[in-house]
Amino acid sequence: MLEGLIGGLFNGVSIGAVLLIVALGLAIVFGLMGVINLAHGELMMFGAYTTYIVQNAAQEIGGIAPDIFIFVALPMAFLVSAALGLLLERSVIRYLYGRPLETLLATWGVSLILRQFVRSVNWPIAIGLVIFAVLFGVGRWLLNRYTDWDRISQWANPIFVGLSAAIALVAGILIQNAGSNQFTRAWFSTRNVDVATPNWLRGGVTVGTSLQFPYARLFIIALTILCVVAVYWFLNGTAWGLRIRSVTQNRGMSACLGIPTDRVDALTFALGSGLAGIAGVAVTLLGSVGPNLGVNYIVDAFMVVVVGGVGKLVGSIVAALIIGIAVYLVGSGTLALLFPPTEAFQPFIDFFNFFATTSMAKVMVFALIILFLQVRPAGLFPPKGRSVEL
């Protein structure tokens, strides 16, 4: 029984580590800007697919590359997801600050677009996107240089975006019709793909007769600790971290003191999106990668942020561990086995056996979270400061 409890606690901590690394970027974005980003799971999905592409390149190279590709995939996934998040913030989110319902709907729409993009993307679509980016980027640079862009941007920008998109669309359709089946085939389609775990992450540490700690889960726990330490250092040991904390406490006063709040928003959204990419790398070690990968984690990540306290790093850590351990102990039936098999405890055993599946365990934990939020609506560690007190 003791080995089963220790194994259950370890698996719960590993689940909590996955939830924490997913929720870490969400906690920063939600805590600073109050943006409910429903596309956060899709940013994690892009990190997972980046890992898949890096793995395929490593297998083509051969040698020791398949064993060390994970260390290349981590920064690559961070950069890809951060760039996508920055593009999302600059093109959509920045126009919706202070409008939570519109932001919720917009990011939900973006999540659907990104999922369908992964299912459909092929060479013609990729070339069309490159054509659009070149036309838009070069055209904007020319207009900024040779015209009074600030005066004409309100009506010229939509027209310019439409023209660039129309040219790119026509080019993509022509390439699609002229290309071969191999050239126009979808890169990923709707199927799930597998990322091969490096050899040194296979197996685990065996303790006793039946207790084993898998290397992959130990690596995820270590990666989560590293990310938490890095985020803590950035927020508390750098000038930009100080600006982020200042804007979190009081945006209006920060703007009056000369802090560029728009740049802080962009940096924060990029940072949170990059952390989602790293979470995507982590979840590839636990299962296959598909277009719906982010949907499986987004609700749990929001629960971690809300229970821990908006914008509170310590609160997210505690909440992730509590939720992860509770879901595993209840869902695996470990909690029911802790009760003595006597008639007095049989109602408790039957009760926890009823919830002894992953889906039912989540139902029970979410119900408890709802009850908890009735008592502490601001979470375990409520935010403090003048903006909160007002």
mmCIF file of C-alpha atoms in Angstrom:
data_model
loop_
_atom_site.group_PDB
_atom_site.id
_atom_site.type_symbol
_atom_site.label_atom_id
_atom_site.label_comp_id
_atom_site.label_asym_id
_atom_site.label_seq_id
_atom_site.Cartn_x
_atom_site.Cartn_y
_atom_site.Cartn_z
ATOM 1 C CA MET A 1 0.000 0.000 0.000
ATOM 2 C CA LEU A 2 2.839 2.398 0.828
ATOM 3 C CA GLU A 3 4.484 1.853 -2.566
ATOM 4 C CA GLY A 4 1.130 2.431 -4.260
ATOM 5 C CA LEU A 5 0.653 5.703 -2.351
ATOM 6 C CA ILE A 6 4.170 6.895 -3.173
ATOM 7 C CA GLY A 7 3.684 5.971 -6.823
ATOM 8 C CA GLY A 8 0.322 7.743 -6.844
ATOM 9 C CA LEU A 9 1.849 10.885 -5.333
ATOM 10 C CA PHE A 10 4.670 10.839 -7.881
ATOM 11 C CA ASN A 11 2.266 10.436 -10.792
ATOM 12 C CA GLY A 12 0.108 13.191 -9.331
ATOM 13 C CA VAL A 13 3.119 15.492 -9.048
ATOM 14 C CA SER A 14 4.096 14.687 -12.647
ATOM 15 C CA ILE A 15 0.560 15.517 -13.832
ATOM 16 C CA GLY A 16 0.750 18.707 -11.776
ATOM 17 C CA ALA A 17 4.069 19.544 -13.423
ATOM 18 C CA VAL A 18 2.475 19.205 -16.876
ATOM 19 C CA LEU A 19 -0.475 21.379 -15.796
ATOM 20 C CA LEU A 20 1.897 23.950 -14.321
ATOM 21 C CA ILE A 21 4.090 24.227 -17.394
ATOM 22 C CA VAL A 22 0.929 24.624 -19.514
ATOM 23 C CA ALA A 23 -0.600 27.172 -17.127
ATOM 24 C CA LEU A 24 2.606 29.140 -16.516
ATOM 25 C CA GLY A 25 2.335 31.269 -19.647
ATOM 26 C CA LEU A 26 -1.417 31.571 -19.225
ATOM 27 C CA ALA A 27 -0.951 32.854 -15.672
ATOM 28 C CA ILE A 28 1.388 35.600 -16.861
ATOM 29 C CA VAL A 29 -0.874 36.721 -19.720
ATOM 30 C CA PHE A 30 -4.123 36.484 -17.765
ATOM 31 C CA GLY A 31 -2.585 38.106 -14.695
ATOM 32 C CA LEU A 32 -1.150 41.098 -16.541
ATOM 33 C CA MET A 33 -3.682 41.851 -19.259
ATOM 34 C CA GLY A 34 -6.800 40.062 -18.085
ATOM 35 C CA VAL A 35 -6.963 38.386 -21.501
ATOM 36 C CA ILE A 36 -8.766 35.041 -21.589
ATOM 37 C CA ASN A 37 -6.695 33.487 -24.367
ATOM 38 C CA LEU A 38 -8.549 30.413 -25.609
ATOM 39 C CA ALA A 39 -5.876 29.975 -28.291
ATOM 40 C CA HIS A 40 -3.232 29.173 -25.646
ATOM 41 C CA GLY A 41 -3.712 25.441 -26.207
ATOM 42 C CA GLU A 42 -3.107 25.884 -29.937
ATOM 43 C CA LEU A 43 0.139 27.742 -29.209
ATOM 44 C CA MET A 44 1.153 24.685 -27.196
ATOM 45 C CA MET A 45 0.138 22.526 -30.172
ATOM 46 C CA PHE A 46 2.504 24.499 -32.417
ATOM 47 C CA GLY A 47 5.319 23.819 -29.951
ATOM 48 C CA ALA A 48 4.517 20.109 -30.128
ATOM 49 C CA TYR A 49 4.521 20.100 -33.939
ATOM 50 C CA THR A 50 7.808 22.032 -33.914
ATOM 51 C CA THR A 51 9.231 19.205 -31.817
ATOM 52 C CA TYR A 52 7.936 16.692 -34.366
ATOM 53 C CA ILE A 53 9.617 18.567 -37.238
ATOM 54 C CA VAL A 54 12.909 18.873 -35.318
ATOM 55 C CA GLN A 55 12.761 15.139 -34.551
ATOM 56 C CA ASN A 56 12.313 14.285 -38.246
ATOM 57 C CA ALA A 57 15.278 16.493 -39.147
ATOM 58 C CA ALA A 58 17.365 14.808 -36.438
ATOM 59 C CA GLN A 59 16.496 11.365 -37.795
ATOM 60 C CA GLU A 60 17.601 12.464 -41.266
ATOM 61 C CA ILE A 61 20.925 13.681 -39.844
ATOM 62 C CA GLY A 62 21.481 10.496 -37.844
ATOM 63 C CA GLY A 63 24.295 9.892 -35.391
ATOM 64 C CA ILE A 64 23.625 11.308 -31.936
ATOM 65 C CA ALA A 65 21.083 13.816 -33.290
ATOM 66 C CA PRO A 66 18.008 11.635 -32.450
ATOM 67 C CA ASP A 67 19.183 11.516 -28.827
ATOM 68 C CA ILE A 68 19.755 15.262 -28.381
ATOM 69 C CA PHE A 69 17.045 16.749 -30.615
ATOM 70 C CA ILE A 70 14.963 17.591 -27.531
ATOM 71 C CA PHE A 71 17.495 20.271 -26.561
ATOM 72 C CA VAL A 72 17.150 21.854 -30.005
ATOM 73 C CA ALA A 73 13.368 21.513 -29.969
ATOM 74 C CA LEU A 74 12.995 23.434 -26.679
ATOM 75 C CA PRO A 75 14.329 26.818 -27.913
ATOM 76 C CA MET A 76 12.824 26.296 -31.369
ATOM 77 C CA ALA A 77 9.369 25.630 -29.927
ATOM 78 C CA PHE A 78 9.703 28.659 -27.652
ATOM 79 C CA LEU A 79 10.631 30.934 -30.559
ATOM 80 C CA VAL A 80 7.916 29.611 -32.906
ATOM 81 C CA SER A 81 5.133 29.927 -30.329
ATOM 82 C CA ALA A 82 6.438 33.295 -29.087
ATOM 83 C CA ALA A 83 6.491 34.671 -32.648
ATOM 84 C CA LEU A 84 2.965 33.390 -33.281
ATOM 85 C CA GLY A 85 1.787 34.863 -29.974
ATOM 86 C CA LEU A 86 3.406 38.206 -30.788
ATOM 87 C CA LEU A 87 1.654 38.233 -34.169
ATOM 88 C CA LEU A 88 -1.656 37.419 -32.450
ATOM 89 C CA GLU A 89 -1.185 40.223 -29.920
ATOM 90 C CA ARG A 90 -0.180 42.816 -32.507
ATOM 91 C CA SER A 91 -2.930 41.923 -34.991
ATOM 92 C CA VAL A 92 -5.907 41.001 -32.772
ATOM 93 C CA ILE A 93 -5.504 41.283 -29.010
ATOM 94 C CA ARG A 94 -4.180 44.860 -28.871
ATOM 95 C CA TYR A 95 -7.465 46.177 -30.306
ATOM 96 C CA LEU A 96 -9.603 44.351 -27.729
ATOM 97 C CA TYR A 97 -8.080 45.323 -24.370
ATOM 98 C CA GLY A 98 -10.754 46.030 -21.786
ATOM 99 C CA ARG A 99 -13.360 44.076 -23.780
ATOM 100 C CA PRO A 100 -13.285 40.564 -22.261
ATOM 101 C CA LEU A 101 -16.246 39.134 -24.190
ATOM 102 C CA GLU A 102 -14.856 40.213 -27.569
ATOM 103 C CA THR A 103 -11.403 38.911 -26.594
ATOM 104 C CA LEU A 104 -12.894 35.578 -25.551
ATOM 105 C CA LEU A 105 -14.733 35.194 -28.860
ATOM 106 C CA ALA A 106 -11.766 36.393 -30.927
ATOM 107 C CA THR A 107 -9.258 34.002 -29.343
ATOM 108 C CA TRP A 108 -11.756 31.148 -29.642
ATOM 109 C CA GLY A 109 -12.046 31.920 -33.343
ATOM 110 C CA VAL A 110 -8.257 32.058 -33.645
ATOM 111 C CA SER A 111 -8.000 28.650 -31.960
ATOM 112 C CA LEU A 112 -10.381 27.165 -34.549
ATOM 113 C CA ILE A 113 -8.406 28.776 -37.387
ATOM 114 C CA LEU A 114 -5.089 27.446 -36.071
ATOM 115 C CA ARG A 115 -6.480 23.934 -35.673
ATOM 116 C CA GLN A 116 -7.835 23.925 -39.211
ATOM 117 C CA PHE A 117 -4.560 25.404 -40.474
ATOM 118 C CA VAL A 118 -2.597 22.480 -39.034
ATOM 119 C CA ARG A 119 -5.025 20.021 -40.637
ATOM 120 C CA SER A 120 -4.818 21.685 -44.075
ATOM 121 C CA VAL A 121 -1.378 23.282 -44.421
ATOM 122 C CA ASN A 122 0.657 22.222 -47.472
ATOM 123 C CA TRP A 123 3.240 23.798 -49.753
ATOM 124 C CA PRO A 124 0.796 26.003 -51.738
ATOM 125 C CA ILE A 125 -0.671 27.425 -48.498
ATOM 126 C CA ALA A 126 2.805 27.998 -47.043
ATOM 127 C CA ILE A 127 3.986 29.749 -50.221
ATOM 128 C CA GLY A 128 0.824 31.888 -50.234
ATOM 129 C CA LEU A 129 1.490 32.964 -46.647
ATOM 130 C CA VAL A 130 5.078 33.888 -47.529
ATOM 131 C CA ILE A 131 3.840 35.947 -50.499
ATOM 132 C CA PHE A 132 1.355 37.761 -48.248
ATOM 133 C CA ALA A 133 4.017 38.472 -45.619
ATOM 134 C CA VAL A 134 6.472 39.827 -48.216
ATOM 135 C CA LEU A 135 3.865 42.002 -49.937
ATOM 136 C CA PHE A 136 2.508 43.343 -46.667
ATOM 137 C CA GLY A 137 5.913 43.906 -45.051
ATOM 138 C CA VAL A 138 7.587 45.576 -48.031
ATOM 139 C CA GLY A 139 4.467 47.594 -48.862
ATOM 140 C CA ARG A 140 4.102 48.894 -45.316
ATOM 141 C CA TRP A 141 7.767 49.858 -45.249
ATOM 142 C CA LEU A 142 7.402 51.800 -48.512
ATOM 143 C CA LEU A 143 4.229 53.538 -47.353
ATOM 144 C CA ASN A 144 5.779 54.460 -44.015
ATOM 145 C CA ARG A 145 8.809 55.882 -45.790
ATOM 146 C CA TYR A 146 7.184 57.843 -48.621
ATOM 147 C CA THR A 147 3.716 58.768 -47.321
ATOM 148 C CA ASP A 148 2.102 60.243 -44.229
ATOM 149 C CA TRP A 149 1.109 56.832 -42.904
ATOM 150 C CA ASP A 150 -0.311 58.106 -39.609
ATOM 151 C CA ARG A 151 -2.835 60.211 -41.522
ATOM 152 C CA ILE A 152 -3.927 57.579 -44.056
ATOM 153 C CA SER A 153 -3.495 54.370 -42.027
ATOM 154 C CA GLN A 154 -7.122 54.177 -40.874
ATOM 155 C CA TRP A 155 -8.465 53.635 -44.388
ATOM 156 C CA ALA A 156 -5.298 52.525 -46.211
ATOM 157 C CA ASN A 157 -4.404 49.626 -43.901
ATOM 158 C CA PRO A 158 -7.574 47.543 -44.543
ATOM 159 C CA ILE A 159 -7.265 48.127 -48.296
ATOM 160 C CA PHE A 160 -3.598 47.148 -48.290
ATOM 161 C CA VAL A 161 -4.245 44.016 -46.238
ATOM 162 C CA GLY A 162 -7.073 43.039 -48.596
ATOM 163 C CA LEU A 163 -4.954 43.516 -51.717
ATOM 164 C CA SER A 164 -2.028 41.546 -50.266
ATOM 165 C CA ALA A 165 -4.364 38.746 -49.162
ATOM 166 C CA ALA A 166 -6.090 38.647 -52.581
ATOM 167 C CA ILE A 167 -2.785 38.397 -54.478
ATOM 168 C CA ALA A 168 -1.511 35.696 -52.090
ATOM 169 C CA LEU A 169 -4.796 33.777 -52.387
ATOM 170 C CA VAL A 170 -4.736 33.812 -56.188
ATOM 171 C CA ALA A 171 -1.076 32.744 -56.198
ATOM 172 C CA GLY A 172 -1.828 29.919 -53.783
ATOM 173 C CA ILE A 173 -4.754 28.655 -55.871
ATOM 174 C CA LEU A 174 -2.670 28.717 -59.068
ATOM 175 C CA ILE A 175 0.161 26.821 -57.376
ATOM 176 C CA GLN A 176 -2.340 24.324 -55.922
ATOM 177 C CA ASN A 177 -3.830 23.604 -59.346
ATOM 178 C CA ALA A 178 -0.446 23.329 -61.050
ATOM 179 C CA GLY A 179 1.267 21.171 -58.426
ATOM 180 C CA SER A 180 1.489 17.397 -58.201
ATOM 181 C CA ASN A 181 -0.344 15.320 -55.608
ATOM 182 C CA GLN A 182 2.847 14.956 -53.596
ATOM 183 C CA PHE A 183 3.396 18.726 -53.636
ATOM 184 C CA THR A 184 -0.171 19.586 -52.608
ATOM 185 C CA ARG A 185 -0.548 16.868 -49.961
ATOM 186 C CA ALA A 186 -1.212 18.115 -46.423
ATOM 187 C CA TRP A 187 1.828 18.037 -44.160
ATOM 188 C CA PHE A 188 0.048 16.743 -41.061
ATOM 189 C CA SER A 189 -3.674 16.307 -41.963
ATOM 190 C CA THR A 190 -6.025 15.135 -39.206
ATOM 191 C CA ARG A 191 -3.950 12.165 -38.074
ATOM 192 C CA ASN A 192 -1.970 12.119 -34.871
ATOM 193 C CA VAL A 193 1.806 11.872 -35.154
ATOM 194 C CA ASP A 194 4.256 10.390 -32.673
ATOM 195 C CA VAL A 195 7.463 11.904 -31.353
ATOM 196 C CA ALA A 196 10.045 9.236 -30.570
ATOM 197 C CA THR A 197 11.396 9.573 -27.049
ATOM 198 C CA PRO A 198 15.220 9.773 -26.947
ATOM 199 C CA ASN A 199 16.873 6.575 -25.743
ATOM 200 C CA TRP A 200 18.136 8.159 -22.527
ATOM 201 C CA LEU A 201 14.568 9.104 -21.536
ATOM 202 C CA ARG A 202 13.224 5.565 -21.888
ATOM 203 C CA GLY A 203 12.807 3.349 -18.859
ATOM 204 C CA GLY A 204 12.931 4.669 -15.337
ATOM 205 C CA VAL A 205 14.318 4.482 -11.820
ATOM 206 C CA THR A 206 13.101 1.338 -10.054
ATOM 207 C CA VAL A 207 12.601 1.481 -6.285
ATOM 208 C CA GLY A 208 11.569 -1.645 -4.425
ATOM 209 C CA THR A 209 9.746 -4.392 -6.261
ATOM 210 C CA SER A 210 7.082 -2.548 -8.245
ATOM 211 C CA LEU A 211 7.707 1.185 -7.857
ATOM 212 C CA GLN A 212 9.160 2.921 -10.908
ATOM 213 C CA PHE A 213 9.771 6.590 -11.678
ATOM 214 C CA PRO A 214 9.863 7.030 -15.486
ATOM 215 C CA TYR A 215 12.736 9.121 -16.826
ATOM 216 C CA ALA A 216 10.370 11.048 -19.124
ATOM 217 C CA ARG A 217 8.232 12.249 -16.229
ATOM 218 C CA LEU A 218 11.325 13.088 -14.171
ATOM 219 C CA PHE A 219 12.551 15.152 -17.132
ATOM 220 C CA ILE A 220 9.197 16.990 -17.313
ATOM 221 C CA ILE A 221 9.348 17.761 -13.583
ATOM 222 C CA ALA A 222 12.920 19.069 -13.965
ATOM 223 C CA LEU A 223 11.911 21.133 -17.025
ATOM 224 C CA THR A 224 8.990 22.626 -15.098
ATOM 225 C CA ILE A 225 11.245 23.572 -12.181
ATOM 226 C CA LEU A 226 13.699 25.183 -14.613
ATOM 227 C CA CYS A 227 10.903 27.180 -16.282
ATOM 228 C CA VAL A 228 9.516 28.351 -12.937
ATOM 229 C CA VAL A 229 12.972 29.481 -11.763
ATOM 230 C CA ALA A 230 13.624 31.245 -15.082
ATOM 231 C CA VAL A 231 10.262 33.061 -14.987
ATOM 232 C CA TYR A 232 10.801 34.059 -11.352
ATOM 233 C CA TRP A 233 14.248 35.413 -12.180
ATOM 234 C CA PHE A 234 12.930 37.314 -15.193
ATOM 235 C CA LEU A 235 10.048 38.887 -13.274
ATOM 236 C CA ASN A 236 12.104 39.781 -10.206
ATOM 237 C CA GLY A 237 15.655 40.241 -11.482
ATOM 238 C CA THR A 238 15.362 42.165 -14.744
ATOM 239 C CA ALA A 239 14.237 45.657 -15.734
ATOM 240 C CA TRP A 240 11.511 44.343 -18.012
ATOM 241 C CA GLY A 241 10.297 42.058 -15.251
ATOM 242 C CA LEU A 242 9.982 45.106 -12.995
ATOM 243 C CA ARG A 243 7.962 46.867 -15.684
ATOM 244 C CA ILE A 244 5.693 43.835 -16.054
ATOM 245 C CA ARG A 245 5.043 43.713 -12.305
ATOM 246 C CA SER A 246 4.397 47.453 -12.277
ATOM 247 C CA VAL A 247 1.822 47.215 -15.073
ATOM 248 C CA THR A 248 0.216 44.242 -13.296
ATOM 249 C CA GLN A 249 -0.211 46.312 -10.130
ATOM 250 C CA ASN A 250 -1.442 49.563 -11.712
ATOM 251 C CA ARG A 251 -1.507 50.037 -15.479
ATOM 252 C CA GLY A 252 -2.573 53.703 -15.413
ATOM 253 C CA MET A 253 0.122 54.800 -12.985
ATOM 254 C CA SER A 254 2.744 52.808 -14.896
ATOM 255 C CA ALA A 255 1.825 54.628 -18.105
ATOM 256 C CA CYS A 256 2.051 57.984 -16.305
ATOM 257 C CA LEU A 257 5.568 57.075 -15.127
ATOM 258 C CA GLY A 258 6.711 56.484 -18.705
ATOM 259 C CA ILE A 259 6.551 52.705 -18.884
ATOM 260 C CA PRO A 260 5.630 51.664 -22.460
ATOM 261 C CA THR A 261 2.606 49.550 -21.578
ATOM 262 C CA ASP A 262 1.989 48.502 -25.189
ATOM 263 C CA ARG A 263 5.509 47.066 -25.459
ATOM 264 C CA VAL A 264 5.093 45.414 -22.065
ATOM 265 C CA ASP A 265 1.874 43.796 -23.287
ATOM 266 C CA ALA A 266 3.569 42.532 -26.460
ATOM 267 C CA LEU A 267 6.570 41.156 -24.534
ATOM 268 C CA THR A 268 4.367 39.491 -21.936
ATOM 269 C CA PHE A 269 2.129 37.858 -24.527
ATOM 270 C CA ALA A 270 5.170 36.615 -26.431
ATOM 271 C CA LEU A 271 6.696 35.245 -23.211
ATOM 272 C CA GLY A 272 3.485 33.454 -22.224
ATOM 273 C CA SER A 273 3.115 32.039 -25.735
ATOM 274 C CA GLY A 274 6.731 30.841 -25.730
ATOM 275 C CA LEU A 275 6.135 29.019 -22.454
ATOM 276 C CA ALA A 276 3.138 27.338 -24.111
ATOM 277 C CA GLY A 277 5.536 26.133 -26.817
ATOM 278 C CA ILE A 278 7.817 24.610 -24.182
ATOM 279 C CA ALA A 279 4.764 22.904 -22.678
ATOM 280 C CA GLY A 280 4.123 21.456 -26.142
ATOM 281 C CA VAL A 281 7.590 19.906 -26.111
ATOM 282 C CA ALA A 282 6.863 18.369 -22.703
ATOM 283 C CA VAL A 283 3.556 16.777 -23.664
ATOM 284 C CA THR A 284 5.120 15.083 -26.713
ATOM 285 C CA LEU A 285 6.906 12.831 -24.213
ATOM 286 C CA LEU A 286 3.547 11.613 -22.882
ATOM 287 C CA GLY A 287 1.626 10.763 -26.049
ATOM 288 C CA SER A 288 0.905 11.494 -29.677
ATOM 289 C CA VAL A 289 0.513 14.962 -31.198
ATOM 290 C CA GLY A 290 -2.626 16.035 -33.060
ATOM 291 C CA PRO A 291 -4.595 19.144 -34.029
ATOM 292 C CA ASN A 292 -6.796 18.803 -30.931
ATOM 293 C CA LEU A 293 -3.892 18.549 -28.512
ATOM 294 C CA GLY A 294 -4.475 21.948 -26.910
ATOM 295 C CA VAL A 295 -8.168 21.282 -26.205
ATOM 296 C CA ASN A 296 -7.189 18.560 -23.736
ATOM 297 C CA TYR A 297 -5.253 20.990 -21.527
ATOM 298 C CA ILE A 298 -6.789 24.471 -21.837
ATOM 299 C CA VAL A 299 -9.605 23.986 -19.292
ATOM 300 C CA ASP A 300 -7.275 22.425 -16.710
ATOM 301 C CA ALA A 301 -4.770 25.245 -17.238
ATOM 302 C CA PHE A 302 -7.433 27.888 -16.594
ATOM 303 C CA MET A 303 -8.466 26.050 -13.431
ATOM 304 C CA VAL A 304 -4.873 26.174 -12.196
ATOM 305 C CA VAL A 305 -4.668 29.928 -12.831
ATOM 306 C CA VAL A 306 -8.027 30.713 -11.215
ATOM 307 C CA VAL A 307 -7.507 28.514 -8.144
ATOM 308 C CA GLY A 308 -3.957 29.727 -7.582
ATOM 309 C CA GLY A 309 -4.801 33.405 -7.879
ATOM 310 C CA VAL A 310 -4.570 35.555 -10.979
ATOM 311 C CA GLY A 311 -0.978 36.488 -11.764
ATOM 312 C CA LYS A 312 0.458 34.633 -8.756
ATOM 313 C CA LEU A 313 3.340 32.291 -9.584
ATOM 314 C CA VAL A 314 3.325 30.586 -6.177
ATOM 315 C CA GLY A 315 -0.425 30.146 -6.388
ATOM 316 C CA SER A 316 -0.135 28.456 -9.785
ATOM 317 C CA ILE A 317 2.489 26.043 -8.421
ATOM 318 C CA VAL A 318 0.384 25.059 -5.419
ATOM 319 C CA ALA A 319 -2.835 24.794 -7.436
ATOM 320 C CA ALA A 320 -1.210 22.655 -10.151
ATOM 321 C CA LEU A 321 0.172 20.211 -7.589
ATOM 322 C CA ILE A 322 -3.125 19.993 -5.694
ATOM 323 C CA ILE A 323 -5.197 19.454 -8.843
ATOM 324 C CA GLY A 324 -2.699 16.983 -10.349
ATOM 325 C CA ILE A 325 -2.429 14.869 -7.199
ATOM 326 C CA ALA A 326 -6.188 14.941 -6.576
ATOM 327 C CA VAL A 327 -7.058 13.935 -10.145
ATOM 328 C CA TYR A 328 -4.617 11.029 -10.138
ATOM 329 C CA LEU A 329 -5.385 9.689 -6.654
ATOM 330 C CA VAL A 330 -9.125 9.745 -7.318
ATOM 331 C CA GLY A 331 -9.032 8.738 -10.998
ATOM 332 C CA SER A 332 -6.653 5.797 -10.521
ATOM 333 C CA GLY A 333 -8.629 4.391 -7.583
ATOM 334 C CA THR A 334 -5.648 4.822 -5.242
ATOM 335 C CA LEU A 335 -7.687 6.884 -2.795
ATOM 336 C CA ALA A 336 -10.325 4.162 -2.495
ATOM 337 C CA LEU A 337 -7.622 1.594 -1.685
ATOM 338 C CA LEU A 338 -6.408 3.650 1.285
ATOM 339 C CA PHE A 339 -9.561 2.895 3.274
ATOM 340 C CA PRO A 340 -9.681 -0.332 5.323
ATOM 341 C CA PRO A 341 -11.956 -2.927 3.658
ATOM 342 C CA THR A 342 -14.449 -2.905 6.509
ATOM 343 C CA GLU A 343 -18.199 -2.353 6.562
ATOM 344 C CA ALA A 344 -17.830 1.015 8.263
ATOM 345 C CA PHE A 345 -15.708 2.412 5.423
ATOM 346 C CA GLN A 346 -17.574 0.700 2.580
ATOM 347 C CA PRO A 347 -19.659 3.805 1.681
ATOM 348 C CA PHE A 348 -16.450 5.826 1.257
ATOM 349 C CA ILE A 349 -14.879 3.060 -0.837
ATOM 350 C CA ASP A 350 -17.954 2.870 -3.081
ATOM 351 C CA PHE A 351 -18.049 6.663 -3.393
ATOM 352 C CA PHE A 352 -14.433 6.970 -4.558
ATOM 353 C CA ASN A 353 -14.699 3.879 -6.781
ATOM 354 C CA PHE A 354 -17.563 5.625 -8.599
ATOM 355 C CA PHE A 355 -15.147 8.444 -9.503
ATOM 356 C CA ALA A 356 -12.229 6.092 -10.262
ATOM 357 C CA THR A 357 -11.817 7.146 -13.895
ATOM 358 C CA THR A 358 -9.932 10.136 -15.282
ATOM 359 C CA SER A 359 -13.051 11.868 -16.631
ATOM 360 C CA MET A 360 -15.093 11.333 -13.454
ATOM 361 C CA ALA A 361 -12.162 12.410 -11.298
ATOM 362 C CA LYS A 362 -12.022 15.689 -13.202
ATOM 363 C CA VAL A 363 -15.756 16.145 -12.639
ATOM 364 C CA MET A 364 -15.268 15.694 -8.906
ATOM 365 C CA VAL A 365 -12.231 18.012 -8.751
ATOM 366 C CA PHE A 366 -13.964 20.723 -10.795
ATOM 367 C CA ALA A 367 -17.013 20.510 -8.518
ATOM 368 C CA LEU A 368 -14.738 20.991 -5.510
ATOM 369 C CA ILE A 369 -13.060 23.932 -7.268
ATOM 370 C CA ILE A 370 -16.464 25.579 -7.805
ATOM 371 C CA LEU A 371 -17.252 25.184 -4.105
ATOM 372 C CA PHE A 372 -13.822 26.543 -3.182
ATOM 373 C CA LEU A 373 -14.277 29.624 -5.363
ATOM 374 C CA GLN A 374 -17.540 30.390 -3.590
ATOM 375 C CA VAL A 375 -15.488 30.831 -0.423
ATOM 376 C CA ARG A 376 -12.328 32.360 -1.942
ATOM 377 C CA PRO A 377 -13.249 33.845 -5.323
ATOM 378 C CA ALA A 378 -9.774 35.401 -5.701
ATOM 379 C CA GLY A 379 -8.022 32.032 -5.311
ATOM 380 C CA LEU A 380 -5.444 30.717 -2.884
ATOM 381 C CA PHE A 381 -3.187 33.758 -3.198
ATOM 382 C CA PRO A 382 -5.332 36.802 -4.047
ATOM 383 C CA PRO A 383 -3.564 39.736 -5.735
ATOM 384 C CA LYS A 384 -2.735 42.793 -3.678
ATOM 385 C CA GLY A 385 -2.091 46.409 -4.543
ATOM 386 C CA ARG A 386 -3.777 49.742 -5.000
ATOM 387 C CA SER A 387 -5.569 48.679 -8.190
ATOM 388 C CA VAL A 388 -7.042 45.701 -6.357
ATOM 389 C CA GLU A 389 -7.985 47.681 -3.260
ATOM 390 C CA LEU A 390 -9.822 50.268 -5.368
#
